[in-house]
Short mmCIF file of C-alpha atoms in Angstrom, two decimals:
data_model
loop_
_atom_site.label_atom_id
_atom_site.label_comp_id
_atom_site.label_asym_id
_atom_site.label_seq_id
_atom_site.Cartn_x
_atom_site.Cartn_y
_atom_site.Cartn_z
CA MET A 1 25.42 -11.97 10.79
CA LEU A 2 22.48 -13.90 10.22
CA PHE A 3 22.57 -16.39 12.87
CA LYS A 4 22.93 -12.89 14.92
CA LYS A 5 19.32 -11.52 13.54
CA MET A 6 17.77 -14.93 13.47
CA ALA A 7 18.25 -15.31 16.88
CA ASN A 8 17.39 -11.56 17.28
CA LEU A 9 14.13 -12.46 15.70
CA LEU A 10 13.19 -15.35 18.19
CA LYS A 11 14.00 -13.61 21.23
CA LYS A 12 11.35 -11.16 20.09
CA LEU A 13 9.06 -13.32 19.03
CA LEU A 14 9.31 -15.23 22.43
CA CYS A 15 9.12 -11.80 24.36
CA ILE A 16 6.03 -11.11 22.33
CA VAL A 17 4.41 -14.94 22.77
CA ILE A 18 5.03 -14.86 26.34
CA PHE A 19 3.26 -11.01 26.51
CA THR A 20 0.53 -12.52 25.16
CA LEU A 21 0.05 -15.86 26.42
CA TYR A 22 0.47 -14.13 30.58
CA ASN A 23 -2.29 -11.66 29.56
CA SER A 24 -4.97 -14.23 27.94
CA GLN A 25 -4.65 -16.29 31.86
CA ALA A 26 -4.03 -12.76 33.50
CA TYR A 27 -6.91 -10.57 31.77
CA PRO A 28 -10.72 -12.21 31.27
CA ASN A 29 -12.36 -9.59 31.05
CA THR A 30 -12.18 -5.64 29.31
CA LEU A 31 -11.87 -4.24 33.35
CA ASN A 32 -8.99 -5.30 33.40
CA PHE A 33 -7.60 -3.75 30.02
CA GLU A 34 -5.48 -0.36 31.95
CA GLN A 35 -3.52 -3.49 33.69
CA TRP A 36 -2.62 -4.62 29.81
CA LEU A 37 -1.82 -1.47 28.93
CA LYS A 38 0.61 -1.15 32.32
CA ASP A 39 2.29 -4.54 30.72
CA PHE A 40 2.34 -2.98 26.78
CA LYS A 41 3.92 -0.52 27.84
CA VAL A 42 7.11 -2.50 29.74
CA LEU A 43 7.48 -4.80 25.97
CA ALA A 44 7.29 -1.32 24.23
CA ARG A 45 10.15 0.19 25.87
CA SER A 46 12.17 -3.38 25.66
CA GLU A 47 11.61 -3.04 22.20
CA GLY A 48 13.18 0.10 22.37
CA ILE A 49 10.27 2.75 22.07
CA SER A 50 10.91 6.01 22.75
CA GLU A 51 9.51 7.46 26.24
CA LYS A 52 7.69 10.27 24.42
CA THR A 53 6.46 8.58 21.63
CA ILE A 54 5.22 6.23 23.92
CA ASN A 55 3.26 8.52 26.00
CA LYS A 56 2.43 10.59 23.14
CA THR A 57 0.55 7.50 21.34
CA LEU A 58 -0.90 5.55 24.41
CA VAL A 59 -1.93 8.31 26.88
CA SER A 60 -6.08 8.25 25.11
CA VAL A 61 -5.79 4.43 24.36
CA LYS A 62 -9.00 2.83 25.00
CA PHE A 63 -10.49 -0.51 24.71
CA ILE A 64 -13.11 -0.37 21.66
CA PRO A 65 -15.85 -3.18 22.65
CA LYS A 66 -16.95 -2.84 18.68
CA VAL A 67 -13.53 -3.29 17.02
CA ILE A 68 -14.55 -6.83 18.83
CA GLU A 69 -18.08 -6.91 17.26
CA TYR A 70 -16.40 -6.32 13.79
CA ASP A 71 -13.73 -9.23 14.13
CA ARG A 72 -16.35 -11.74 15.31
CA TYR A 73 -18.68 -10.83 12.49
CA GLN A 74 -16.40 -10.12 8.95
CA PRO A 75 -18.68 -10.98 5.82
CA GLU A 76 -15.64 -13.69 4.84
CA PHE A 77 -17.65 -15.75 7.75
CA TYR A 78 -21.45 -15.04 5.90
CA GLU A 79 -21.46 -14.22 3.47
CA ASP A 80 -21.63 -17.11 0.32
CA THR A 81 -19.36 -16.51 -2.83
CA LYS A 82 -21.67 -14.73 -5.22
CA THR A 83 -23.37 -12.25 -2.96
CA TYR A 84 -19.88 -11.51 -1.68
CA ILE A 85 -18.20 -10.90 -5.08
CA THR A 86 -21.86 -9.40 -6.86
CA LYS A 87 -21.37 -6.70 -3.74
CA ARG A 88 -17.77 -5.80 -4.49
CA ALA A 89 -17.13 -6.26 -8.63
CA ASN A 90 -19.83 -4.70 -9.79
CA LYS A 91 -20.94 -2.08 -12.15
CA PHE A 92 -20.94 1.21 -9.92
CA LYS A 93 -17.31 0.08 -8.56
CA ILE A 94 -16.17 -0.50 -12.28
CA LYS A 95 -17.51 3.34 -13.27
CA GLU A 96 -16.15 4.81 -10.05
CA GLY A 97 -12.71 3.32 -10.60
CA LEU A 98 -13.28 4.23 -14.56
CA SER A 99 -13.65 7.84 -13.45
CA LEU A 100 -10.37 7.86 -10.80
CA TYR A 101 -8.27 6.68 -13.34
CA GLN A 102 -9.08 9.12 -16.00
CA SER A 103 -8.17 11.70 -13.08
CA GLN A 104 -4.92 9.95 -12.52
CA LYS A 105 -4.50 8.46 -15.77
CA ASN A 106 -0.74 10.01 -16.66
CA LEU A 107 0.71 8.73 -13.43
CA ILE A 108 -0.94 5.36 -12.73
CA ASN A 109 0.25 4.88 -15.88
CA ILE A 110 3.61 5.76 -15.17
CA ILE A 111 3.63 3.12 -11.82
CA GLU A 112 2.30 0.46 -14.28
CA LYS A 113 5.46 1.00 -16.17
CA ASN A 114 7.80 1.33 -12.97
CA PHE A 115 6.46 -1.51 -10.74
CA ASN A 116 5.17 -4.03 -14.06
CA ILE A 117 1.87 -4.27 -12.09
CA GLU A 118 -1.55 -4.02 -14.22
CA LYS A 119 -3.39 -0.74 -13.36
CA GLU A 120 -6.20 -2.56 -13.44
CA LEU A 121 -5.18 -4.70 -10.86
CA LEU A 122 -4.41 -1.42 -8.66
CA LEU A 123 -8.23 -0.50 -9.19
CA ALA A 124 -9.10 -3.10 -8.57
CA LEU A 125 -7.82 -3.92 -5.47
CA MET A 126 -7.93 0.22 -4.06
CA GLY A 127 -12.06 -0.28 -5.40
CA ILE A 128 -11.99 -3.51 -3.06
CA GLU A 129 -10.97 -1.93 -0.23
CA THR A 130 -11.67 1.59 0.32
CA ASN A 131 -14.03 2.36 -2.38
CA PHE A 132 -11.51 4.87 -4.15
CA GLY A 133 -10.29 6.24 -1.14
CA LYS A 134 -14.07 6.72 -0.21
CA TYR A 135 -14.38 5.05 2.83
CA LEU A 136 -10.91 4.37 4.96
CA GLY A 137 -12.20 4.07 8.14
CA LYS A 138 -12.83 6.51 10.55
CA MET A 139 -11.20 4.14 13.74
CA ASP A 140 -8.64 5.35 16.40
CA ILE A 141 -5.96 2.92 14.85
CA ILE A 142 -3.69 2.98 18.22
CA SER A 143 -7.27 1.80 20.21
CA SER A 144 -8.17 -0.84 17.35
CA LEU A 145 -5.06 -2.32 17.77
CA ALA A 146 -4.79 -2.44 21.57
CA THR A 147 -8.19 -3.65 21.72
CA LEU A 148 -6.78 -6.47 19.21
CA SER A 149 -4.07 -7.51 21.37
CA PHE A 150 -5.65 -7.34 24.92
CA ASP A 151 -7.92 -9.91 22.71
CA LYS A 152 -7.43 -13.69 22.93
CA ARG A 153 -8.08 -14.38 19.14
CA ARG A 154 -5.64 -13.13 17.93
CA SER A 155 -3.18 -11.56 20.21
CA VAL A 156 0.21 -12.47 19.13
CA PHE A 157 -0.31 -10.98 15.31
CA PHE A 158 -1.89 -7.74 16.62
CA THR A 159 0.35 -7.39 19.42
CA ASN A 160 3.72 -7.34 16.78
CA GLU A 161 1.28 -4.95 14.62
CA LEU A 162 1.34 -2.19 17.35
CA LEU A 163 4.70 -2.86 18.13
CA ILE A 164 5.86 -1.63 14.35
CA LEU A 165 3.40 0.86 14.17
CA LEU A 166 5.16 3.09 16.95
CA LYS A 167 8.47 2.30 15.77
CA LEU A 168 7.12 4.17 12.56
CA ILE A 169 5.91 6.26 15.03
CA ASP A 170 9.30 7.01 16.29
CA LYS A 171 11.18 7.04 13.86
CA LYS A 172 8.90 9.73 11.92
CA ILE A 173 7.87 7.69 9.17
CA VAL A 174 3.73 7.45 10.77
CA ASP A 175 2.28 10.66 11.80
CA PRO A 176 0.19 9.56 15.18
CA LYS A 177 -2.65 12.45 13.86
CA ILE A 178 -3.91 11.26 10.91
CA LEU A 179 -4.34 7.93 12.16
CA TYR A 180 -7.79 7.13 11.40
CA GLY A 181 -8.59 4.02 9.47
CA SER A 182 -9.58 0.12 9.82
CA TRP A 183 -10.83 -1.52 13.24
CA ALA A 184 -8.46 -4.12 12.05
CA GLY A 185 -5.60 -1.79 12.38
CA ALA A 186 -5.06 -1.11 8.79
CA PHE A 187 -5.14 2.45 7.03
CA GLY A 188 -4.96 4.67 3.98
CA ASN A 189 -6.72 3.99 0.30
CA PHE A 190 -4.56 0.13 0.04
CA GLN A 191 -5.07 -0.75 4.06
CA PHE A 192 -2.46 -1.09 4.97
CA MET A 193 -0.99 -2.59 8.06
CA PRO A 194 1.68 -1.39 10.05
CA SER A 195 4.01 -4.16 8.78
CA THR A 196 3.30 -3.57 5.09
CA ILE A 197 3.75 -0.04 5.41
CA LYS A 198 7.13 -0.99 7.45
CA ASN A 199 8.05 -3.49 4.23
CA TYR A 200 6.78 -1.82 0.93
CA ALA A 201 5.13 2.19 1.22
CA LEU A 202 7.30 3.93 -0.67
CA ASP A 203 7.61 8.17 -0.30
CA TYR A 204 7.20 7.93 -3.91
CA ASN A 205 7.20 11.65 -5.11
CA LYS A 206 9.93 12.02 -2.47
CA ASN A 207 8.64 14.82 -0.24
CA LEU A 208 10.45 13.23 3.31
CA THR A 209 6.84 12.04 4.41
CA ILE A 210 4.79 8.55 2.97
CA GLU A 211 1.18 9.33 2.66
CA LEU A 212 -0.29 6.67 2.15
CA LYS A 213 -4.21 8.56 1.22
CA SER A 214 -2.48 10.02 -1.31
CA ILE A 215 -2.30 8.80 -5.29
CA ASP A 216 1.44 8.30 -5.72
CA ASP A 217 2.14 7.09 -3.00
CA SER A 218 -0.37 4.77 -1.97
CA PHE A 219 -0.56 3.19 -5.89
CA ALA A 220 3.53 3.74 -5.54
CA SER A 221 2.98 1.30 -2.41
CA ALA A 222 0.71 -1.15 -3.39
CA ALA A 223 2.58 -1.37 -6.86
CA ASN A 224 5.32 -1.60 -4.88
CA TYR A 225 4.16 -4.47 -1.97
CA ILE A 226 1.81 -6.57 -5.27
CA LYS A 227 5.11 -6.71 -6.61
CA LYS A 228 7.88 -8.35 -4.44
CA VAL A 229 5.25 -10.79 -3.52
CA GLY A 230 4.95 -12.76 -6.60
CA TRP A 231 2.82 -10.50 -8.82
CA ASN A 232 3.12 -11.67 -12.53
CA ASN A 233 1.02 -10.23 -15.09
CA LYS A 234 1.69 -13.37 -17.52
CA GLU A 235 -0.41 -15.89 -15.62
CA PRO A 236 -3.70 -15.93 -14.63
CA CYS A 237 -6.33 -15.96 -11.17
CA PHE A 238 -8.66 -18.30 -11.53
CA TYR A 239 -11.15 -19.29 -13.34
CA LYS A 240 -14.76 -20.95 -12.44
CA VAL A 241 -15.04 -24.52 -13.18
CA GLU A 242 -17.10 -27.54 -13.13
CA LEU A 243 -15.88 -30.80 -11.22
CA ASN A 244 -17.11 -34.21 -11.86
CA GLU A 245 -18.26 -35.96 -8.84
CA ASN A 246 -15.92 -38.28 -8.72
CA ILE A 247 -13.00 -35.62 -6.97
CA PRO A 248 -11.42 -36.72 -4.35
CA ASN A 249 -12.16 -34.62 -0.71
CA LYS A 250 -8.73 -34.12 -0.39
CA TYR A 251 -8.30 -31.30 -3.41
CA LEU A 252 -11.27 -29.36 -2.57
CA ASN A 253 -10.08 -26.25 0.01
CA THR A 254 -12.10 -24.28 1.76
CA SER A 255 -9.15 -22.64 3.68
CA ALA A 256 -7.15 -19.47 2.76
CA GLN A 257 -4.43 -19.70 5.31
CA LYS A 258 -2.49 -22.08 2.64
CA ILE A 259 -3.88 -23.93 -0.76
CA MET A 260 -3.21 -27.25 0.24
CA ASN A 261 -2.70 -30.77 -2.79
CA LYS A 262 -1.55 -28.20 -5.72
CA LYS A 263 -1.07 -30.08 -9.00
CA LYS A 264 0.16 -29.22 -12.23
CA LEU A 265 -2.99 -27.87 -14.24
CA SER A 266 -2.74 -31.71 -16.48
CA PHE A 267 -3.35 -33.88 -13.83
CA PHE A 268 -6.83 -31.56 -12.65
CA LYS A 269 -8.58 -31.93 -16.25
CA LYS A 270 -9.83 -35.55 -16.02
CA TYR A 271 -12.12 -34.03 -12.81
CA LEU A 272 -13.13 -30.69 -15.26
CA LYS A 273 -16.56 -30.03 -16.63
CA ASN A 274 -16.16 -28.61 -20.07
CA PHE A 275 -12.63 -26.78 -19.45
CA LYS A 276 -12.57 -24.49 -22.50
CA HIS A 277 -9.14 -22.63 -21.68
CA ASP A 278 -6.68 -24.23 -23.98
CA ASP A 279 -4.37 -22.00 -24.18
CA ILE A 280 -2.59 -22.42 -20.83
CA ASN A 281 0.08 -24.21 -19.88
CA GLU A 282 -1.01 -27.70 -18.66
CA ASN A 283 2.59 -27.58 -16.95
CA LEU A 284 1.09 -24.47 -14.53
CA ILE A 285 0.69 -25.41 -10.56
CA VAL A 286 -3.01 -24.99 -9.40
CA GLY A 287 -4.82 -25.97 -7.06
CA ILE A 288 -8.71 -25.85 -6.20
CA ILE A 289 -11.06 -23.96 -3.95
CA THR A 290 -14.83 -24.54 -2.87
CA PRO A 291 -15.33 -21.62 -1.23
CA ASP A 292 -19.04 -21.91 0.22
CA LYS A 293 -18.63 -25.82 1.33
CA ASP A 294 -17.75 -26.08 5.25
CA ILE A 295 -19.15 -22.44 5.73
CA VAL A 296 -22.58 -21.61 3.82
CA LYS A 297 -25.36 -23.32 5.44
CA ASN A 298 -26.87 -25.09 3.46
CA SER A 299 -24.34 -25.08 0.36
CA LYS A 300 -22.67 -27.88 -1.71
CA LYS A 301 -20.06 -29.51 -1.89
CA LEU A 302 -18.15 -28.96 -5.80
CA LYS A 303 -20.28 -25.74 -5.74
CA PRO A 304 -19.06 -22.98 -6.69
CA ALA A 305 -15.70 -24.40 -7.78
CA TYR A 306 -12.40 -22.12 -9.12
CA ILE A 307 -9.09 -23.45 -10.17
CA VAL A 308 -6.92 -21.20 -8.63
CA PHE A 309 -3.70 -20.52 -9.85
CA ASN A 310 0.28 -18.42 -8.18
CA ASN A 311 -1.00 -14.78 -9.01
CA TYR A 312 -4.68 -16.06 -6.52
CA GLU A 313 -2.27 -17.55 -4.20
CA VAL A 314 -1.14 -13.49 -4.27
CA ILE A 315 -3.49 -11.94 -2.77
CA LEU A 316 -4.11 -14.00 -0.77
CA LYS A 317 -1.15 -13.10 0.79
CA TRP A 318 -2.61 -9.50 1.08
CA ASN A 319 -6.04 -11.08 2.78
CA ARG A 320 -6.03 -14.24 3.60
CA SER A 321 -9.75 -14.60 2.71
CA LEU A 322 -10.49 -16.71 -0.66
CA ARG A 323 -13.51 -14.31 -0.89
CA PHE A 324 -11.72 -11.18 -1.65
CA ALA A 325 -8.71 -12.60 -3.63
CA LEU A 326 -11.95 -13.81 -6.32
CA ALA A 327 -13.44 -10.61 -6.41
CA VAL A 328 -10.02 -8.56 -6.55
CA CYS A 329 -9.27 -10.58 -9.92
CA THR A 330 -12.97 -10.47 -10.86
CA LEU A 331 -12.72 -6.79 -10.55
CA LYS A 332 -9.29 -6.53 -12.35
CA ASP A 333 -10.78 -8.61 -15.07
CA GLU A 334 -13.61 -5.95 -15.45
CA PHE A 335 -11.60 -3.52 -15.07
CA LYS A 336 -9.72 -5.18 -18.40
CA ASN A 337 -12.53 -4.85 -20.82
CA GLU A 338 -13.74 -0.76 -20.39
CA ILE A 339 -9.72 0.26 -20.65
#
């Protein structure tokens, strides 16, 4: 049974890869988007998506040049860490989050208890993703995903996301009439991608519809997601540190794709200046990140630097950005000081 599932998964992935490889050569410019769309419909049918859904959802799909601009110019690609965090974990954000918490206190506390996920973390994620539901995005999600599928940079990923979304529509899990969100195809208070909706979204209020713009479904879905990918309330996320000059370069991570060369905290202590967190278990496996190195012009090699724990890597599963994860955990700690 497991072998059959793996075989089907590999077959599906192969179809998507072949589709995207062919299209990367066949459609070198936006003039060929219409031909790409015809070929995508063939792929969608081969994935079992109904003709009704294909016709209903793709009839007005279009290439959006602005989506490509946003993809190439994300804050994670150019803002230094201090600027990025300050913009997203400030007094205004804390005030807005506390206001939302006070208005939804009973519900949020129940969700915290049911899922064993800190309310402060949920507030931080929502605050940074959509400013507590104020900036949900106005892009046509289907067209955004189609544009990014057509584009070469991450075509396999976005082709798969678009197929998943059409399947969710086919099963009436998602209403296509409300699919407006971010340029990258994310939706709702916590900006779930289609694969995240499929794997983690919940109909928490049991009204037979998953409503990710509502507080109850969106908070419960976010708590379910972050719990299942491994968040541990009893462990830290990160600590900012000062590094000794003799630390080998191989321990300095600058990519969010995977934290490399992790060791026990006790191992790294010889490379840290004035590390005063003696209450932390020295056997915990940690890594070191220097998020400005190799990205920000004229940045210092060893500053800023952070010791990161497993919880930090859990946030990276949510969003593969070193700065995003730092901002989320910073804002979470700010809320802990206020609630």
